[in-house]
PDB file of N, CA and C in Angstrom:
ATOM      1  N   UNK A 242     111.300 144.834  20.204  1.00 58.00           N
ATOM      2  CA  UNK A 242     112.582 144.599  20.853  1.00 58.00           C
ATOM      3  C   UNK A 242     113.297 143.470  20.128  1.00 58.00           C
ATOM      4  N   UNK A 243     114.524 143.986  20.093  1.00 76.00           N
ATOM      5  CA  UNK A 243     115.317 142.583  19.108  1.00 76.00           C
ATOM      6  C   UNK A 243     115.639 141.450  19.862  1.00 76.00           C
ATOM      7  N   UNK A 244     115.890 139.993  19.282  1.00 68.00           N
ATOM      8  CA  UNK A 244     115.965 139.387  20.132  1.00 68.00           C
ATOM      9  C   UNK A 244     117.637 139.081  21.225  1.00 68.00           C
ATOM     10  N   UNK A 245     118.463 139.953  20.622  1.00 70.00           N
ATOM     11  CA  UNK A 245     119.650 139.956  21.422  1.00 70.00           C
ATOM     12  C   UNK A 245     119.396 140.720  23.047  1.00 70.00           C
ATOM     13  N   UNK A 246     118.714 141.953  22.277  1.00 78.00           N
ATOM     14  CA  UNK A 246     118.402 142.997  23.662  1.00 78.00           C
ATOM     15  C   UNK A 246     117.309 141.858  24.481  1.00 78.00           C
ATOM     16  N   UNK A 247     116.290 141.122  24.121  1.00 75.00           N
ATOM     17  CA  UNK A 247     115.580 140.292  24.839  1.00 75.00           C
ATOM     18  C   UNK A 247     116.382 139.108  25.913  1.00 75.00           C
ATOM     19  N   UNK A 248     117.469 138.757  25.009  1.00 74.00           N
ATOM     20  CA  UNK A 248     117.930 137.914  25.648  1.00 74.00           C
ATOM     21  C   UNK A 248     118.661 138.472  26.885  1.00 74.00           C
ATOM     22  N   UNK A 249     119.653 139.599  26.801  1.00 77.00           N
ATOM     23  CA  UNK A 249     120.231 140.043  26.850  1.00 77.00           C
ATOM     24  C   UNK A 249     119.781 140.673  28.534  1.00 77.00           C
ATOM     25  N   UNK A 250     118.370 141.272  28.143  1.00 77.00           N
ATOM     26  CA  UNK A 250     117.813 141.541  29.567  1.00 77.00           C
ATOM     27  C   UNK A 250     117.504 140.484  30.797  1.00 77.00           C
ATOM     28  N   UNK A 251     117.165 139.467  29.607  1.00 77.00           N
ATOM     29  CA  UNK A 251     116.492 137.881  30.357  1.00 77.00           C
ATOM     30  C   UNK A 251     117.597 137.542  31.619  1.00 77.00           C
ATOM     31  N   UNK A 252     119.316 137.644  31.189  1.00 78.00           N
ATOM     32  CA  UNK A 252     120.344 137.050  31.733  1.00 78.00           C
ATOM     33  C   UNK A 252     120.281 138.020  32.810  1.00 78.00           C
ATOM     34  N   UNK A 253     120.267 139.491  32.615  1.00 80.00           N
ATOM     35  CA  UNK A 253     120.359 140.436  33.601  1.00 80.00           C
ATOM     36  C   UNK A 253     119.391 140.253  34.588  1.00 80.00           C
ATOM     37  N   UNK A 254     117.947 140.091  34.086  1.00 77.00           N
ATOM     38  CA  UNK A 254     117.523 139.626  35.232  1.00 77.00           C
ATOM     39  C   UNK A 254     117.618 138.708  36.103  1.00 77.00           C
ATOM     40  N   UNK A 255     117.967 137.616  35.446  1.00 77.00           N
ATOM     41  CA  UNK A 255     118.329 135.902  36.071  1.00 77.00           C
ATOM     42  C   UNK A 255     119.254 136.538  36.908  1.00 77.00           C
ATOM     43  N   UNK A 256     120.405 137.022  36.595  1.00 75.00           N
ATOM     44  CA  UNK A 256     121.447 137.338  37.478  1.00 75.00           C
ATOM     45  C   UNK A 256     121.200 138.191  39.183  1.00 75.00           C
ATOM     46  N   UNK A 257     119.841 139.487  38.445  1.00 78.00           N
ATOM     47  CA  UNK A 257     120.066 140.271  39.843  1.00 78.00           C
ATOM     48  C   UNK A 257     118.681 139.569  40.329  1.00 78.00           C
ATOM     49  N   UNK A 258     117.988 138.958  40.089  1.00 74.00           N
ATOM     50  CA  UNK A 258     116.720 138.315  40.546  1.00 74.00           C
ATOM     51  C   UNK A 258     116.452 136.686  40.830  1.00 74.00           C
ATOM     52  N   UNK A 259     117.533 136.481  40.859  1.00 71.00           N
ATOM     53  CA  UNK A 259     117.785 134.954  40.843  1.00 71.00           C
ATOM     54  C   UNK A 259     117.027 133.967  39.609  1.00 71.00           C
ATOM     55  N   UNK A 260     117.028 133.064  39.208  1.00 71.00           N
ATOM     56  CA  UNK A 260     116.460 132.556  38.142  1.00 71.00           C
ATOM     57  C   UNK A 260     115.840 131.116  38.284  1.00 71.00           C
ATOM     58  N   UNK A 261     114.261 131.769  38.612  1.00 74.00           N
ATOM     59  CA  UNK A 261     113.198 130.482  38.759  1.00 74.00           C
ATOM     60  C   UNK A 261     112.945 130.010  37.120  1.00 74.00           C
ATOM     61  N   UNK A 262     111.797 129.108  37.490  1.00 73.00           N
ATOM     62  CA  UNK A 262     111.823 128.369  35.610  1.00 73.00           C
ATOM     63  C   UNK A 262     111.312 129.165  34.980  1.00 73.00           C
ATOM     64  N   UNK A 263     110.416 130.231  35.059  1.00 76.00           N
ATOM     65  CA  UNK A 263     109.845 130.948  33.892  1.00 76.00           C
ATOM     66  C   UNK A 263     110.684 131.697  33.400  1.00 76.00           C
ATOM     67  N   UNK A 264     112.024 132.255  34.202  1.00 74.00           N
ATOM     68  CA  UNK A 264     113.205 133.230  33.825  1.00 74.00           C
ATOM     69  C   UNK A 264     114.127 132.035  32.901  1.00 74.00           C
ATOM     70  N   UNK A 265     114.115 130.613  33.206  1.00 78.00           N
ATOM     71  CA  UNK A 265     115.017 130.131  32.873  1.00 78.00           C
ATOM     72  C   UNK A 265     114.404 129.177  31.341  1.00 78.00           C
ATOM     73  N   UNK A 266     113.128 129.487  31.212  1.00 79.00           N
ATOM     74  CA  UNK A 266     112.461 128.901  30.495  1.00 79.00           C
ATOM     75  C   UNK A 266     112.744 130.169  28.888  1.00 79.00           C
ATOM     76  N   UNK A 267     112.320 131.188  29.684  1.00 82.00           N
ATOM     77  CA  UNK A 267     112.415 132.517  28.205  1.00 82.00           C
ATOM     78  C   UNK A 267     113.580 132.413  28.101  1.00 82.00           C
ATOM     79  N   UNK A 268     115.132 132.597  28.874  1.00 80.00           N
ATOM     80  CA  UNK A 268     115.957 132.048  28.023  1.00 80.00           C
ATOM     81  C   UNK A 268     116.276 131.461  27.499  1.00 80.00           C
ATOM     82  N   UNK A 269     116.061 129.976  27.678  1.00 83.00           N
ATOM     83  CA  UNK A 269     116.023 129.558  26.268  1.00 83.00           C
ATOM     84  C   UNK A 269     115.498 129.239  24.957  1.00 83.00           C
ATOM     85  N   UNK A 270     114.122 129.752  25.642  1.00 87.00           N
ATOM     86  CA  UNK A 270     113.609 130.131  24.312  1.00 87.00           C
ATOM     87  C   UNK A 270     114.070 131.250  23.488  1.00 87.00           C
ATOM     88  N   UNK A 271     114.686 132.017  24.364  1.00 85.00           N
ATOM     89  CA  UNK A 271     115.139 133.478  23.744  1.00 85.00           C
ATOM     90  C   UNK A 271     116.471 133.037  22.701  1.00 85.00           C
ATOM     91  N   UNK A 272     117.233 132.147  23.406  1.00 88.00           N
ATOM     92  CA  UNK A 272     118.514 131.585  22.805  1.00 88.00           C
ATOM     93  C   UNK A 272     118.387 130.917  21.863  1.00 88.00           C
ATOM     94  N   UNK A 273     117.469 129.995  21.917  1.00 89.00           N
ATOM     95  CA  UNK A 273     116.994 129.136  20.622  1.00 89.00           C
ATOM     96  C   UNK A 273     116.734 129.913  19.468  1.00 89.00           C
ATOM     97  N   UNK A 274     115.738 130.409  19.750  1.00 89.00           N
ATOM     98  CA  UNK A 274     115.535 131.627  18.583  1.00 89.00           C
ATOM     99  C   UNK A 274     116.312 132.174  17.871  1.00 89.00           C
ATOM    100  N   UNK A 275     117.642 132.466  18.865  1.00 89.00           N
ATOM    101  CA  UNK A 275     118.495 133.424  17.918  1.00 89.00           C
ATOM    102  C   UNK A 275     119.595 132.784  17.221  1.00 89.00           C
ATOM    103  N   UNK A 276     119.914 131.415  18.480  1.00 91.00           N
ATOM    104  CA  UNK A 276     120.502 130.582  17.293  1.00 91.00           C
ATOM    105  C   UNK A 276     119.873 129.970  16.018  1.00 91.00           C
ATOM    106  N   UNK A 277     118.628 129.737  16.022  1.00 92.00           N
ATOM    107  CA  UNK A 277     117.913 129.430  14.518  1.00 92.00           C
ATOM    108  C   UNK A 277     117.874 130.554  13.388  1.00 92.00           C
ATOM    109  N   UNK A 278     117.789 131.935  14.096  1.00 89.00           N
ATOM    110  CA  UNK A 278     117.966 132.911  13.072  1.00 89.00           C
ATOM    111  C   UNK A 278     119.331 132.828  12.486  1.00 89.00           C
ATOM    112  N   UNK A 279     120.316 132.669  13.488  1.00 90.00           N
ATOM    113  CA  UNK A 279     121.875 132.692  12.710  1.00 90.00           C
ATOM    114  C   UNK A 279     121.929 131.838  12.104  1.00 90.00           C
ATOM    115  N   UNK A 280     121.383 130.696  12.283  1.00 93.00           N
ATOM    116  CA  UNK A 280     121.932 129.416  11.170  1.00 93.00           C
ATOM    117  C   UNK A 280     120.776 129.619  10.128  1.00 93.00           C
ATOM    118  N   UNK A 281     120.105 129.866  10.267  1.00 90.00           N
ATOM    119  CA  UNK A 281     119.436 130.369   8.817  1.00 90.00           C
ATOM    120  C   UNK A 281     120.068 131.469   7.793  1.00 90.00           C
ATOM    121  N   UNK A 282     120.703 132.655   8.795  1.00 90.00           N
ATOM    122  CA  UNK A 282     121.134 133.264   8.093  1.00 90.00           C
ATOM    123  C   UNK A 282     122.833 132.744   7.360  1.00 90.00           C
ATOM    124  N   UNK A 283     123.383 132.182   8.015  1.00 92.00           N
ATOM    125  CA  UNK A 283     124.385 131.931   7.501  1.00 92.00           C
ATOM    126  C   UNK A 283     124.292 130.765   6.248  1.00 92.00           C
ATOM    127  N   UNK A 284     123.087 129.960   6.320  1.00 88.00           N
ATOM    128  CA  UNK A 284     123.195 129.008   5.399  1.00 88.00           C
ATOM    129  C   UNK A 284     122.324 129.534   4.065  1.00 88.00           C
ATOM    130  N   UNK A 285     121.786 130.965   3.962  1.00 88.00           N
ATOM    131  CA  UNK A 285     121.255 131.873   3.015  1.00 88.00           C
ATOM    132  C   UNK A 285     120.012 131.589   3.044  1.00 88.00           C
ATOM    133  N   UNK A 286     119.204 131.501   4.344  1.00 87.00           N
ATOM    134  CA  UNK A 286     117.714 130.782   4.376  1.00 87.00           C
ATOM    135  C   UNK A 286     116.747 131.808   4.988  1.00 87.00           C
ATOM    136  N   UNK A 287     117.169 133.188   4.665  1.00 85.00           N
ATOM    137  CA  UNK A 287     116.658 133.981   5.670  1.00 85.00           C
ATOM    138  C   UNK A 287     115.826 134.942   5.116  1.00 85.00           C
ATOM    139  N   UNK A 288     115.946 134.778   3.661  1.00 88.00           N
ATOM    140  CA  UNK A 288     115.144 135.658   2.869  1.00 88.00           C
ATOM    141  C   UNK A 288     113.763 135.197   2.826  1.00 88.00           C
ATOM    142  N   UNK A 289     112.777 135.627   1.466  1.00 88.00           N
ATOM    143  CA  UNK A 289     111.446 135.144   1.317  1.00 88.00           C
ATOM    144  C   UNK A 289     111.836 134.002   0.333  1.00 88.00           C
ATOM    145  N   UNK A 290     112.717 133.890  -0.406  1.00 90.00           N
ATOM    146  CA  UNK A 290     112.442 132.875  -1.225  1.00 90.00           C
ATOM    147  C   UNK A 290     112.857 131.389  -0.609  1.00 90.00           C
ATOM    148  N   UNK A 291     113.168 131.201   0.643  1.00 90.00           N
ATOM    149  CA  UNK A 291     113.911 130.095   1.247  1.00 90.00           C
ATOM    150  C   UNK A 291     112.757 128.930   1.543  1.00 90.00           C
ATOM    151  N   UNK A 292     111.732 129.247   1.039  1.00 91.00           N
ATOM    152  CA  UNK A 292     110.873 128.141   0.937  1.00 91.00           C
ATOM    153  C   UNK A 292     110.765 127.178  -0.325  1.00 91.00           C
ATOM    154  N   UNK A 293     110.655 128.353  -1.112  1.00 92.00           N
ATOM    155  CA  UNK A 293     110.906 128.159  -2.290  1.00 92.00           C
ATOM    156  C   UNK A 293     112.652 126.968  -2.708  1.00 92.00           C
ATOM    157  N   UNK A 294     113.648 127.775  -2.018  1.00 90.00           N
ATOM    158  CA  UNK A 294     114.606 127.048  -1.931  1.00 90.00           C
ATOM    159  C   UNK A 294     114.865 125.878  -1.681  1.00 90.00           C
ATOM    160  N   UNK A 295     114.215 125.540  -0.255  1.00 91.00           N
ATOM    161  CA  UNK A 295     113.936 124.280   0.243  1.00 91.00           C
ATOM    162  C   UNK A 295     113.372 122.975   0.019  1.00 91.00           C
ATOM    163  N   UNK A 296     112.192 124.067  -1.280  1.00 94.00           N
ATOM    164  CA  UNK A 296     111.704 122.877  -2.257  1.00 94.00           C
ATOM    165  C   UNK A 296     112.502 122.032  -3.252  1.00 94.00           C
ATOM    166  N   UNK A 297     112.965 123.150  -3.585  1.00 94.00           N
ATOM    167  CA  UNK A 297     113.720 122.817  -4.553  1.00 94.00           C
ATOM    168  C   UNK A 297     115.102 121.434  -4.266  1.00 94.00           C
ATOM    169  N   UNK A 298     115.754 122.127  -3.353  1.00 93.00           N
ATOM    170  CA  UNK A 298     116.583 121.033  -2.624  1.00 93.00           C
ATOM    171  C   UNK A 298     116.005 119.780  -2.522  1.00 93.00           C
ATOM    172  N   UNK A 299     114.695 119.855  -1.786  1.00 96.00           N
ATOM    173  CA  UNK A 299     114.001 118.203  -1.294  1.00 96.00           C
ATOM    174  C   UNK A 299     114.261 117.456  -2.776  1.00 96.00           C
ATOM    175  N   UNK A 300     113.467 118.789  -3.701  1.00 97.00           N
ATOM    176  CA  UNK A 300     113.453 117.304  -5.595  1.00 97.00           C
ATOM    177  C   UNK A 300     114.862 117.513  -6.042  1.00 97.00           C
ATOM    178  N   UNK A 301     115.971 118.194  -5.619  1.00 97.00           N
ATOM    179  CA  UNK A 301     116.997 117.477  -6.063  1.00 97.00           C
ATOM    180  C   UNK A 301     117.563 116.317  -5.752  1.00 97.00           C
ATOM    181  N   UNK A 302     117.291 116.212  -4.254  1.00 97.00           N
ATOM    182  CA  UNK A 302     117.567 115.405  -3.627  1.00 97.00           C
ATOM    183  C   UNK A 302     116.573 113.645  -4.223  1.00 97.00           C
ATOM    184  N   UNK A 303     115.590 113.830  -4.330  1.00 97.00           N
ATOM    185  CA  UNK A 303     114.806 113.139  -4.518  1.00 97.00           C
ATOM    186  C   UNK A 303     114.859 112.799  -6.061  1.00 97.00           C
ATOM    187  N   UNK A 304     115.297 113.950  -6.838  1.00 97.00           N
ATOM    188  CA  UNK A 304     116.032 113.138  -8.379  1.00 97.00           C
ATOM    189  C   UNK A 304     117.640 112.134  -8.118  1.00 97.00           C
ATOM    190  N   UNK A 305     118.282 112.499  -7.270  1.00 97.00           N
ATOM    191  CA  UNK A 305     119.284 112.393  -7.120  1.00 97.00           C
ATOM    192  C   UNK A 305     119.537 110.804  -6.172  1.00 97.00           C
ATOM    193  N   UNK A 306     117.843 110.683  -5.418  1.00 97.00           N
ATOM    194  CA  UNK A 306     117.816 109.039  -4.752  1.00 97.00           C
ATOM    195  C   UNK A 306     117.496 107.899  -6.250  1.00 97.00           C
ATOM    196  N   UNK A 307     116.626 108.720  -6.989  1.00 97.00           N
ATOM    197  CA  UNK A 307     116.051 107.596  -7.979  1.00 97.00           C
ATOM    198  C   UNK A 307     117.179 107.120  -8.671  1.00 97.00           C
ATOM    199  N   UNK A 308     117.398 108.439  -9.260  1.00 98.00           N
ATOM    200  CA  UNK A 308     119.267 107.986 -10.241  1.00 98.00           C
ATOM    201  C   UNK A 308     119.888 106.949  -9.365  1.00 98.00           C
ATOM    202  N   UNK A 309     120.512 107.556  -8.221  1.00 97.00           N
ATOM    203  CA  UNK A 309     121.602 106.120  -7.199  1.00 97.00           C
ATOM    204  C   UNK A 309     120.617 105.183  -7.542  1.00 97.00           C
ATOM    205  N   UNK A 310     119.008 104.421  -6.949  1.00 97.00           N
ATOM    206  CA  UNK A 310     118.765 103.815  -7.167  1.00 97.00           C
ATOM    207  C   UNK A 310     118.516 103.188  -9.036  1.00 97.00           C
ATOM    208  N   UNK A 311     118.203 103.766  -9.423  1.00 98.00           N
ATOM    209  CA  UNK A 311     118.298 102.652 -10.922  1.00 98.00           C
ATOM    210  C   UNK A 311     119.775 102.350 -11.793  1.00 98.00           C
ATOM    211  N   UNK A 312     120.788 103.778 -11.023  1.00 97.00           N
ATOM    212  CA  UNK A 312     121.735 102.986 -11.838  1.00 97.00           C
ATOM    213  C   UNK A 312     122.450 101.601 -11.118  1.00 97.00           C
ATOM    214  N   UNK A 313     122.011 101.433  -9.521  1.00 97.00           N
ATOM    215  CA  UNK A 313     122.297 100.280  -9.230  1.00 97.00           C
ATOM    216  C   UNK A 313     122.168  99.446  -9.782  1.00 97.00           C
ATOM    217  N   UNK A 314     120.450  99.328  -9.837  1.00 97.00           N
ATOM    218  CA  UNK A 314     119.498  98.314 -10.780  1.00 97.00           C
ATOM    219  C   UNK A 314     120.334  97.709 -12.349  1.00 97.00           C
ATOM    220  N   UNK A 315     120.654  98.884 -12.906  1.00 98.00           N
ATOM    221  CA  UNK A 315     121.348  98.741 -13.976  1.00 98.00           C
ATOM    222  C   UNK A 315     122.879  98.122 -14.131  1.00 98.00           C
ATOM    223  N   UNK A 316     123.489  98.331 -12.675  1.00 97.00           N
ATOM    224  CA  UNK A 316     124.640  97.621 -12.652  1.00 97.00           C
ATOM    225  C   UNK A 316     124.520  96.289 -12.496  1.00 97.00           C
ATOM    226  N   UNK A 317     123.276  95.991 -11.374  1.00 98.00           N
ATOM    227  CA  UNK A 317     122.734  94.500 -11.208  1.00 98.00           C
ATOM    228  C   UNK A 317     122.252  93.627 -12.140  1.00 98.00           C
ATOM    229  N   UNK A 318     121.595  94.698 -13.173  1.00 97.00           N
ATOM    230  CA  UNK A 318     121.435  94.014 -14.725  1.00 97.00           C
ATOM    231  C   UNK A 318     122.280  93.610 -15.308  1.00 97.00           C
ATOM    232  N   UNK A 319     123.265  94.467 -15.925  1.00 98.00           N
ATOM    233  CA  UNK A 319     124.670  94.012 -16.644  1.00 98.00           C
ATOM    234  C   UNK A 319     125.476  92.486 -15.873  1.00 98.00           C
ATOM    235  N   UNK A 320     125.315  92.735 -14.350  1.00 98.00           N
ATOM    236  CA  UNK A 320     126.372  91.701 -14.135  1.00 98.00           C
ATOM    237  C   UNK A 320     125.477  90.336 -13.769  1.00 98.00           C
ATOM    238  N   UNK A 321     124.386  90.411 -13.895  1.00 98.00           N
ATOM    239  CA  UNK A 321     123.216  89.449 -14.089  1.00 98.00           C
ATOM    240  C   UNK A 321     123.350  88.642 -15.180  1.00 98.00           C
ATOM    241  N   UNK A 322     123.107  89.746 -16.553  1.00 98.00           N
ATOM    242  CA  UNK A 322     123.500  89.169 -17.965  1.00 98.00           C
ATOM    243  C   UNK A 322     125.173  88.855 -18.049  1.00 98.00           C
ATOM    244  N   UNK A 323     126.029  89.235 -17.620  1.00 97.00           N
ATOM    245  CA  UNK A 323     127.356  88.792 -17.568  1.00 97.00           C
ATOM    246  C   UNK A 323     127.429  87.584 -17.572  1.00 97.00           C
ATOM    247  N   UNK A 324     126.618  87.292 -16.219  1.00 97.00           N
ATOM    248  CA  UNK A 324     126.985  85.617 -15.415  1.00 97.00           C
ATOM    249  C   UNK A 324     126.277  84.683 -16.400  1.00 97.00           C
ATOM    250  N   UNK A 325     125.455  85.104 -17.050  1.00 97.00           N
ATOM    251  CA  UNK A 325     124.208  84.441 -17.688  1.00 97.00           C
ATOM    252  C   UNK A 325     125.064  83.970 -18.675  1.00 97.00           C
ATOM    253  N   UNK A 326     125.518  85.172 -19.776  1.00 97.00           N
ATOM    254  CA  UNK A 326     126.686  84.536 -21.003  1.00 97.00           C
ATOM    255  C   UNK A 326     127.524  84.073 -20.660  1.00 97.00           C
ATOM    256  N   UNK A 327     128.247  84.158 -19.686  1.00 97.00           N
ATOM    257  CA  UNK A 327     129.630  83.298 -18.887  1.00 97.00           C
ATOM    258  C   UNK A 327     128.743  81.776 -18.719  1.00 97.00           C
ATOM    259  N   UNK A 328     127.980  81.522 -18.485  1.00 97.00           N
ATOM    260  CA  UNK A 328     127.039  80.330 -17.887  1.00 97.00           C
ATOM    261  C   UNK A 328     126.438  79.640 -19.087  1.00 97.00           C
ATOM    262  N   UNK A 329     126.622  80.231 -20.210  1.00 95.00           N
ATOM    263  CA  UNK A 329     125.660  79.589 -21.701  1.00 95.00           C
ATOM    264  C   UNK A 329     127.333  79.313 -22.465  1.00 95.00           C
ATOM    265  N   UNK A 330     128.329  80.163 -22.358  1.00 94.00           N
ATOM    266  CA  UNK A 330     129.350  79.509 -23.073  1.00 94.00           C
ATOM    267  C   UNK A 330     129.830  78.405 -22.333  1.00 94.00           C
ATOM    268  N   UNK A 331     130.251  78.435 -20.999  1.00 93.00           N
ATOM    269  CA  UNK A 331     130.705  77.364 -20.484  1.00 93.00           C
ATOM    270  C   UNK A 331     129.782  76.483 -20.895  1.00 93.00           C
ATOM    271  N   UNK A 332     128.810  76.168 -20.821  1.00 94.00           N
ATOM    272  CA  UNK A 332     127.838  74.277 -21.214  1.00 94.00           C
ATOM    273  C   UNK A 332     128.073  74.474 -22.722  1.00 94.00           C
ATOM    274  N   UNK A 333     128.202  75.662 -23.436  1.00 91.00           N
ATOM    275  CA  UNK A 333     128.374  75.123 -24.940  1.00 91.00           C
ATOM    276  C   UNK A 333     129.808  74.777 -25.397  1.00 91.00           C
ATOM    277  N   UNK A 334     130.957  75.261 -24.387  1.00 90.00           N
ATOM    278  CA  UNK A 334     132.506  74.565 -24.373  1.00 90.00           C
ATOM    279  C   UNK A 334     132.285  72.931 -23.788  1.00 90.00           C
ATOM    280  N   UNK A 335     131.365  72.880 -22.501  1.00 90.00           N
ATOM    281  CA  UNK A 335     130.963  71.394 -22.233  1.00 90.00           C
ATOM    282  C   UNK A 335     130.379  70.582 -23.200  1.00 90.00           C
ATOM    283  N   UNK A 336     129.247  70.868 -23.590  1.00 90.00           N
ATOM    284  CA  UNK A 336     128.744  69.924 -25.210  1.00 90.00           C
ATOM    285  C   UNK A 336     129.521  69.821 -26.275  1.00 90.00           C
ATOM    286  N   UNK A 337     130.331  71.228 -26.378  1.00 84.00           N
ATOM    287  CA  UNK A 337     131.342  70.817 -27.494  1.00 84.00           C
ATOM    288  C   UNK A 337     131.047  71.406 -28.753  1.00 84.00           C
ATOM    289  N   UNK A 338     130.012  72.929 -28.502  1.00 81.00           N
ATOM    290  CA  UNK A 338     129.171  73.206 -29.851  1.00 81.00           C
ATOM    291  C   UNK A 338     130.713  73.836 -30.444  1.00 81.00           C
ATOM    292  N   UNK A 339     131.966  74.608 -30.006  1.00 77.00           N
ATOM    293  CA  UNK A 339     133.079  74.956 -30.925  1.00 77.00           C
ATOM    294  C   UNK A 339     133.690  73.512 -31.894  1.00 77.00           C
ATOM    295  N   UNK A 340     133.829  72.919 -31.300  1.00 78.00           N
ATOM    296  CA  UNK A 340     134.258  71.483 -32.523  1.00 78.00           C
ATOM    297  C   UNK A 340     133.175  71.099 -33.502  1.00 78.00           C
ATOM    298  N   UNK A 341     131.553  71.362 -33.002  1.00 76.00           N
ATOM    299  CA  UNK A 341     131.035  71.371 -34.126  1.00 76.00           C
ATOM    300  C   UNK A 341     130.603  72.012 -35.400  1.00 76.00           C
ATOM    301  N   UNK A 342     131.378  73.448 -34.627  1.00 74.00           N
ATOM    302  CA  UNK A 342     131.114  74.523 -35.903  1.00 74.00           C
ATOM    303  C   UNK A 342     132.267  74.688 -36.748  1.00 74.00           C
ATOM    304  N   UNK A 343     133.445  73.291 -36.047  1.00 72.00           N
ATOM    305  CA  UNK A 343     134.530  73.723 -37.312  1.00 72.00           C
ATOM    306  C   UNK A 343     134.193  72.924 -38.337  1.00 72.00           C
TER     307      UNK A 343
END
């Protein structure tokens, strides 16, 4: 039985049989279900290879944290060494090493 016709009966009964928790329990399990099938199917996850897919996603994702993280690193480097040469010319304009190299 598909799960629309399942559901489908579940409500009919709730309706002419009134609806204690085990009636109200299979519906939504019945509902859940079918909303997880649709959003699987709509997001193309419904075939056999969607495991496969899923893997794949996690290590893009997971190439895609390391990169953000090191090119931070790498921006933090550059403006590390920035401050550093900004910080070695200024004391060598203070000592005065340009007047001594003329």
């Amino acid at each position: 039985m598909r799960r629309k016709d399942m559901l489908a009966r579940l409500m009919a009964q709730a309706n002419s049989e009134g609806s204690d928790l085990v009636t109200l329990r299979a519906i939504v399990e019945e509902a859940s279900e079918l909303g997880a099938a649709r959003v699987l199917d709509r997001l193309g996850l419904d075939d056999d290879r969607a495991q496969d897919d899923i893997d794949e996603l996690r290590e893009l994702l997971g190439a895609w944290r390391a990169a953000k993280a090191s090119a931070w690193k790498a921006a933090i480097a550059w403006i590390v060494r920035g401050a550093l040469a900004l910080l070695l010319i200024g004391i060598a304009v203070r000592i005065g090493v340009p007047e001594m190299l003329r």
